[in-house]
Coordinates of C-alpha atoms in Angstrom, one line a residue:
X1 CA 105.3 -22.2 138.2
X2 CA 105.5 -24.1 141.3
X3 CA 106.3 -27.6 141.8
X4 CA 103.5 -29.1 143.2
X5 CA 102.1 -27.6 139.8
X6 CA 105.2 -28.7 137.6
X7 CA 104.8 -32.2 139.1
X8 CA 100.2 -32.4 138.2
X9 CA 101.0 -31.1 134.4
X10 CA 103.4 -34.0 134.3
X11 CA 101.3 -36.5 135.5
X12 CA 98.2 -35.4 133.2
X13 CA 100.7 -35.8 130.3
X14 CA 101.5 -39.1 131.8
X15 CA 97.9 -39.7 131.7
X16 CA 97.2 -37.9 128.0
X17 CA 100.5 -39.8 126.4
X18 CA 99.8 -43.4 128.4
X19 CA 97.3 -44.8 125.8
X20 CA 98.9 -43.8 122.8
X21 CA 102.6 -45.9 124.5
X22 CA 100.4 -49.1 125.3
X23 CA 99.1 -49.0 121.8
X24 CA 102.8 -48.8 120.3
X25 CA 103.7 -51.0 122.9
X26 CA 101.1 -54.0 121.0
X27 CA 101.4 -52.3 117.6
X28 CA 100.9 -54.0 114.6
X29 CA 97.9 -56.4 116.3
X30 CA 97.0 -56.8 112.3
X31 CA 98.2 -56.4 108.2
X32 CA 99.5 -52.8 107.8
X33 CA 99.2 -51.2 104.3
X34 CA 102.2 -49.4 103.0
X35 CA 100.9 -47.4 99.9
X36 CA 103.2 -47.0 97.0
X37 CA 102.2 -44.3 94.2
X38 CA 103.6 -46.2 91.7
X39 CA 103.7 -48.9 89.8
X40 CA 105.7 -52.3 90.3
X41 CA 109.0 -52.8 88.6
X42 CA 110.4 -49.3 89.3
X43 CA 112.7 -48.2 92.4
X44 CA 110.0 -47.2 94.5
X45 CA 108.2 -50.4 94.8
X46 CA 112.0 -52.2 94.8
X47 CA 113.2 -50.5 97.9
X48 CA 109.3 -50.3 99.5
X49 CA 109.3 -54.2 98.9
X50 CA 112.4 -54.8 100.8
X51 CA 111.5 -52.9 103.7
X52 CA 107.7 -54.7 103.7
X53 CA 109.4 -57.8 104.0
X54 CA 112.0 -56.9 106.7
X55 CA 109.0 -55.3 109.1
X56 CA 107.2 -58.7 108.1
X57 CA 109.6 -60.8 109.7
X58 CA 109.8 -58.5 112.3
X59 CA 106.8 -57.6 113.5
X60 CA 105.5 -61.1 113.0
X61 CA 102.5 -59.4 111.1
X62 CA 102.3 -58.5 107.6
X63 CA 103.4 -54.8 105.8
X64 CA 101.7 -55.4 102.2
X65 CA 102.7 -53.3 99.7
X66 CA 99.4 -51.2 97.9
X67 CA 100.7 -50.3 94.7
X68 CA 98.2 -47.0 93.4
X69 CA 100.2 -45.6 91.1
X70 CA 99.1 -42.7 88.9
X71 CA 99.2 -38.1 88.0
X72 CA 102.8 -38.9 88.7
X73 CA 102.4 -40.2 92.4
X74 CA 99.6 -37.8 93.3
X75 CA 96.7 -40.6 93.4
X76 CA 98.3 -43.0 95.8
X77 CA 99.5 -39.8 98.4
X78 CA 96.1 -38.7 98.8
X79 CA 94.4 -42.2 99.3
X80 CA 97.0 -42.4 102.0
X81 CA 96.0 -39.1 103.3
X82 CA 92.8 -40.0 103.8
X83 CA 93.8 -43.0 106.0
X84 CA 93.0 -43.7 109.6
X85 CA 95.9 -42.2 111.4
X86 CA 96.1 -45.7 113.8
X87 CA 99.7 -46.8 112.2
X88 CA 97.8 -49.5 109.8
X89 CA 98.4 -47.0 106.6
X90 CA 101.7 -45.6 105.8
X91 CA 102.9 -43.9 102.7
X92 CA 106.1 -44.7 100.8
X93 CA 106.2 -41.0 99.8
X94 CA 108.9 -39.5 96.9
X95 CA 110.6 -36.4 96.1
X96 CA 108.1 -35.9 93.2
X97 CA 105.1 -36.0 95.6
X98 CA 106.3 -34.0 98.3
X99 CA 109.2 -31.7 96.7
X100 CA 108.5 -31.2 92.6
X101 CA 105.5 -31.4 92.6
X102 CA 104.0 -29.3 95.1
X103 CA 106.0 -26.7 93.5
X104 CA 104.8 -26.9 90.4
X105 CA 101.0 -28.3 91.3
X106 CA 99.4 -25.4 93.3
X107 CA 96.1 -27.5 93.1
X108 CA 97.2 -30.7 94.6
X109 CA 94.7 -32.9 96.5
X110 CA 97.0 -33.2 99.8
X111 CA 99.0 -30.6 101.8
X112 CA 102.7 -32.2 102.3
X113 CA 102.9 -30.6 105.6
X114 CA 98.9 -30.1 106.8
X115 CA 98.5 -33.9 106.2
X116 CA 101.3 -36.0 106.7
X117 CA 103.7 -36.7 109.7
X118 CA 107.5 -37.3 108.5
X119 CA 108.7 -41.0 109.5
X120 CA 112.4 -41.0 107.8
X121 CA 114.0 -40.7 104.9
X122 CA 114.5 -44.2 103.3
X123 CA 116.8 -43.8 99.9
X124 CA 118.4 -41.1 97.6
X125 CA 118.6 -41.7 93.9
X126 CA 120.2 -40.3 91.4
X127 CA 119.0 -40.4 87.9
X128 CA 120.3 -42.1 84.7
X129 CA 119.6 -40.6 81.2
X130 CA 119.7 -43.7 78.7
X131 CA 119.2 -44.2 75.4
X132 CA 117.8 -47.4 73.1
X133 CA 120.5 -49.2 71.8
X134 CA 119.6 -47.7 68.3
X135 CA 120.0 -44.5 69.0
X136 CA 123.7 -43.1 67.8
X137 CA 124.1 -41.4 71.5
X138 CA 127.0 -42.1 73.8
X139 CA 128.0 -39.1 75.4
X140 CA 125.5 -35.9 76.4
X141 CA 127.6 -34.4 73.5
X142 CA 126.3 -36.7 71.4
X143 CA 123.0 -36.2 72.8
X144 CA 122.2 -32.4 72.9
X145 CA 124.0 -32.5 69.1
X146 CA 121.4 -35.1 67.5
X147 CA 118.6 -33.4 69.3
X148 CA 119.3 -30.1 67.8
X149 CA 119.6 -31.6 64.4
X150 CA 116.3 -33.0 64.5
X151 CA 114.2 -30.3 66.4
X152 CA 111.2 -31.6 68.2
X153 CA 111.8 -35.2 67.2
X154 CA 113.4 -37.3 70.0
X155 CA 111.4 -38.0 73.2
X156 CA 112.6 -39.0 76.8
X157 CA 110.2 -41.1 79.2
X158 CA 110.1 -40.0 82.3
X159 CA 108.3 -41.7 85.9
X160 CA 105.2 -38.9 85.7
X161 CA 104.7 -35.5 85.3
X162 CA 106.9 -33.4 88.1
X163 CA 109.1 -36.3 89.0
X164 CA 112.7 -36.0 89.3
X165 CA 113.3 -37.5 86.1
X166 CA 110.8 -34.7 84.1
X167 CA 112.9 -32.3 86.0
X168 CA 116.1 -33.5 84.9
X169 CA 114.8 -33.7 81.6
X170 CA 113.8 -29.8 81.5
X171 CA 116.9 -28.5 83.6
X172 CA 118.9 -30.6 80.8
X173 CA 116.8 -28.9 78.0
X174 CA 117.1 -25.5 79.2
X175 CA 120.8 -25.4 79.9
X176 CA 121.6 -27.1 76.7
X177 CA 119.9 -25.1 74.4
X178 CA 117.6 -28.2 72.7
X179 CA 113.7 -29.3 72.4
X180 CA 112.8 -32.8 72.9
X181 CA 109.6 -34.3 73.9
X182 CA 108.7 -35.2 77.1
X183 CA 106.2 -38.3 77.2
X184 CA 105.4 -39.0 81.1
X185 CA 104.5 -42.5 82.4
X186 CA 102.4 -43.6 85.5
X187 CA 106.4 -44.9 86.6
X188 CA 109.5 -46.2 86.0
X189 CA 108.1 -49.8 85.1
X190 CA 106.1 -48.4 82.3
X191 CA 108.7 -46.4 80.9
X192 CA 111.4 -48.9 81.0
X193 CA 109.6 -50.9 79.2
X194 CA 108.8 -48.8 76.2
X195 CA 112.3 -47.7 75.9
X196 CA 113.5 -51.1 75.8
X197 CA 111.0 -51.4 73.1
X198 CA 112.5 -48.6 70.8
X199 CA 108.7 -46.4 71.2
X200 CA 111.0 -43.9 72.9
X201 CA 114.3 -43.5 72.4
X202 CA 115.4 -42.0 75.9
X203 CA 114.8 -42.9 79.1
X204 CA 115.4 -40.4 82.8
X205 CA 115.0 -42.4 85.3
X206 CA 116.4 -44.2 88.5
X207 CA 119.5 -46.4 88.2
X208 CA 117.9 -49.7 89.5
X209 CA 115.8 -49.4 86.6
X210 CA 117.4 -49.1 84.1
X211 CA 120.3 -51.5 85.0
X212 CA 119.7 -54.7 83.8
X213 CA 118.8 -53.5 80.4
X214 CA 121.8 -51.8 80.4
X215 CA 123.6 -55.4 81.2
X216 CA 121.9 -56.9 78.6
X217 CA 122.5 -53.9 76.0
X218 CA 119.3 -53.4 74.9
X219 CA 119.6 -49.5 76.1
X220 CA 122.8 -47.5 76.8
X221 CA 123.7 -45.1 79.9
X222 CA 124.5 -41.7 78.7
X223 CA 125.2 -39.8 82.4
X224 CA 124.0 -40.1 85.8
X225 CA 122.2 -36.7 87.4
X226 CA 123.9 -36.7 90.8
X227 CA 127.4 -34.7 90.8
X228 CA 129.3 -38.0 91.7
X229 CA 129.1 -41.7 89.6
X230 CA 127.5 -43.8 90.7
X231 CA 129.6 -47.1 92.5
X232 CA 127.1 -49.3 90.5
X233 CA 128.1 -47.9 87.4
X234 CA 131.3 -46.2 87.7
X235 CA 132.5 -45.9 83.8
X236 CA 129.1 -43.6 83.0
X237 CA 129.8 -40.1 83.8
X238 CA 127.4 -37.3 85.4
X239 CA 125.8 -34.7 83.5
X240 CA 127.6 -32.4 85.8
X241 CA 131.4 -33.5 84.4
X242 CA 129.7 -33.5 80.8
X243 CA 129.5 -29.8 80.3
X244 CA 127.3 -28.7 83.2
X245 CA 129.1 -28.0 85.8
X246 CA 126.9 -27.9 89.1
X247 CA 124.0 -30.0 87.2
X248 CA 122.5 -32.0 90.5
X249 CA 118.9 -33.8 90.2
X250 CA 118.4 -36.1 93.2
X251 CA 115.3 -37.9 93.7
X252 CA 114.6 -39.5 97.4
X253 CA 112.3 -42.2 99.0
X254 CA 110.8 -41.9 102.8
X255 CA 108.3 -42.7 104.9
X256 CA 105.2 -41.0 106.3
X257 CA 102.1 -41.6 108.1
X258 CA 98.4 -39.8 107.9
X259 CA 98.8 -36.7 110.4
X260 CA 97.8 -37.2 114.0
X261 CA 99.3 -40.7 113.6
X262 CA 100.4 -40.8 117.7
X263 CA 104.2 -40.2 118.2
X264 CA 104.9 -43.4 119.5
X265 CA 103.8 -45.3 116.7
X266 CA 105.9 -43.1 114.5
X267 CA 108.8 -43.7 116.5
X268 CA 108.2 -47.3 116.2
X269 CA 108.5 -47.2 112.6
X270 CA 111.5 -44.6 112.4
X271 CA 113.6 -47.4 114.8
X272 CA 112.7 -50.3 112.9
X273 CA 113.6 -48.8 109.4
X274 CA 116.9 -46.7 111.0
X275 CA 118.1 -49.7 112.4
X276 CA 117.1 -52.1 109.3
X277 CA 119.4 -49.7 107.2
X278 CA 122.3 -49.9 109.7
X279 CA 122.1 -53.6 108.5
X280 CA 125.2 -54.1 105.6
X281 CA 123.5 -56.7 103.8
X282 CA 120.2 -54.6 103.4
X283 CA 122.0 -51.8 102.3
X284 CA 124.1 -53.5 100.0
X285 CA 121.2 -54.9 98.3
X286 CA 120.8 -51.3 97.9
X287 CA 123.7 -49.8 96.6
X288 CA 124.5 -53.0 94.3
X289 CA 121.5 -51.4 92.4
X290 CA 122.7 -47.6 92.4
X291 CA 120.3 -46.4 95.3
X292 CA 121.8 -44.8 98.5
X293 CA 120.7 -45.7 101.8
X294 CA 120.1 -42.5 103.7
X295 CA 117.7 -42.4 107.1
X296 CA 117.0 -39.3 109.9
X297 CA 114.7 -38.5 112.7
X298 CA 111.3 -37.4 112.1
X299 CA 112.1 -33.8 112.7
X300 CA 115.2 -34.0 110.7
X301 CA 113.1 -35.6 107.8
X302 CA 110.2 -32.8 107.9
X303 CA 113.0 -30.1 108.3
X304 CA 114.4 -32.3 104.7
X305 CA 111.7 -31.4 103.4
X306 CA 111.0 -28.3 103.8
X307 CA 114.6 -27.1 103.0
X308 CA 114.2 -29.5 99.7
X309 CA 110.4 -27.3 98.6
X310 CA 112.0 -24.1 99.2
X311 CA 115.5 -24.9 97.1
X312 CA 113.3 -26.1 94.1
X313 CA 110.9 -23.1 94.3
X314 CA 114.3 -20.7 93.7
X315 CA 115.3 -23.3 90.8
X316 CA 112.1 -23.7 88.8
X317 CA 111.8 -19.6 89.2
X318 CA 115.2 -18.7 88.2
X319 CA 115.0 -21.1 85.3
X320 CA 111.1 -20.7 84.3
X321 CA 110.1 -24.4 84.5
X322 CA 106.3 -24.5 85.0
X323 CA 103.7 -26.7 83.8

């Protein structure tokens, strides 16, 4: 290729990309919608909150927060799939909705990849397994023990069907030789609050959660699903040092816009959040409440992705987990 012609395809990119920049350039001229598939008073909403109000202040024009919550996060990712890809709707996506659960939902009304672009990765979460405080469980010991004496007859909560906390449940279950009953909420708020209520006696489900029920003692932390402790509860132990050696359920928070969203506006977002989480007191507020602040590029985060469908697809095969 010649130079002359080298130097006309730059300039018609120049001309192609030149919109899309001016429009970043002015972006957000009005509210943005940030969709949340679940329900207020669980992690997902915590973190998405904090970020709203951080991009509020910012960009001097209001991020609201559009709880649709419901199938387990599957409702609100394909109203945001159907949004105008402008910038003005962006999803607050989950491991469940675009790891899990395309797995094990071959019929989903989205394509992870086909109709989303990647933004960043926001927060990792390991699980907690808790128990009410009636329930004669300390240890996961103590746990798999009263289960098996009473077959069929305890139930754990969980944040939806193909969540990472139903998956912990069932990996837990299958390597430990017991039934229990898995009874799946719309998210973490729902379930919470029924396992503080003593309708369920166990609980899977994100640390922020479950934490200030734990403070109060009206439930009790049995282990953490991550293979370290978590620094905002350091005295409960993982599943992994209880017996299960290797036992890792992670769940994770990011960011993602309707596909054909233009690259600049993506970028936009993926500086503003990167930088907002280089910020010690907004990760802090974070950790204090057992979440892990954890942010890429765009590529990195649809390469994340990917890598995190395909480990899960070898998991649920090699273990039979289906639904």
């Amino acid at each position: 290729m010649s130079k002359q012609s080298t130097l006309v395809g730059a300039a018609v990119l120049a001309l192609v990309l030149q919109p899309a920049i001016v429009q970043a350039q002015s972006y957000p001229e009005k509210p943005v919608r940030l969709v949340v598939a679940f329900p207020s008073g669980g992690a997902a909403d915590l973190v998405a909150r904090q970020i709203a109000q951080r991009l509020t202040e910012q960009w001097r024009q209001q991020v609201i927060v559009d709880n649709r919550s419901g199938a387990g996060g599957v409702i609100g990712t394909e109203i945001a799939s159907r949004g105008a890809p402008d910038g003005y709707t962006v999803l607050f996506g989950s491991s469940s909705t675009f790891a899990t659960g395309p797995v094990l939902q071959k019929n989903l009304p989205y394509h992870p990849q086909r109709d989303f672009a990647p933004i960043t990765l926001t927060t990792l979460i390991p699980n907690i397994i808790v128990a009410h405080g009636a329930v004669p469980v300390r240890t996961v010991k103590e746990l798999i023990d009263y289960a098996k004496s009473r077959p069929k007859q305890l139930s754990y909560a969980s944040n939806g069907t193909a969540t990472a906390s139903h998956i912990a449940g069932e990996l837990l279950r299958h390597r430990a030789g017991f039934e229990w009953i898995h009874v799946p909420y719309k998210g973490a708020g729902p379930a919470i609050t029924d396992v503080v209520g003593g309708h369920v006696q166990f609980l899977i489900g994100a640390i922020s959660t479950s934490l200030p029920h734990m403070r109060a003692g009206k439930i009790r932390g049995v282990a953490v699903t991550g293979l370290q402790r978590s620094s905002a509860i350091p005295e409960v132990p993982t599943v992994a040092e209880s017996g299960f050696p290797g036992f890792e359920v992670i769940q994770w928070f990011g960011l993602l816009a309707p596909a054909k969203t233009p690259a600049p506006i993506i970028q936009r977002w993926n500086t503003a959040v990167v930088e907002m989480h280089r910020d010690a007191t907004f990760a802090d507020q974070l950790k204090t409440r057992g979440l892990e602040p954890s942010t890429n590029t765009p590529k990195e985060f649809g390469a994340f992705i990917q890598k995190e469908q395909a480990m899960w697809t070898k998991v649920f095969k090699e273990i039979g987990i289906s639904l």
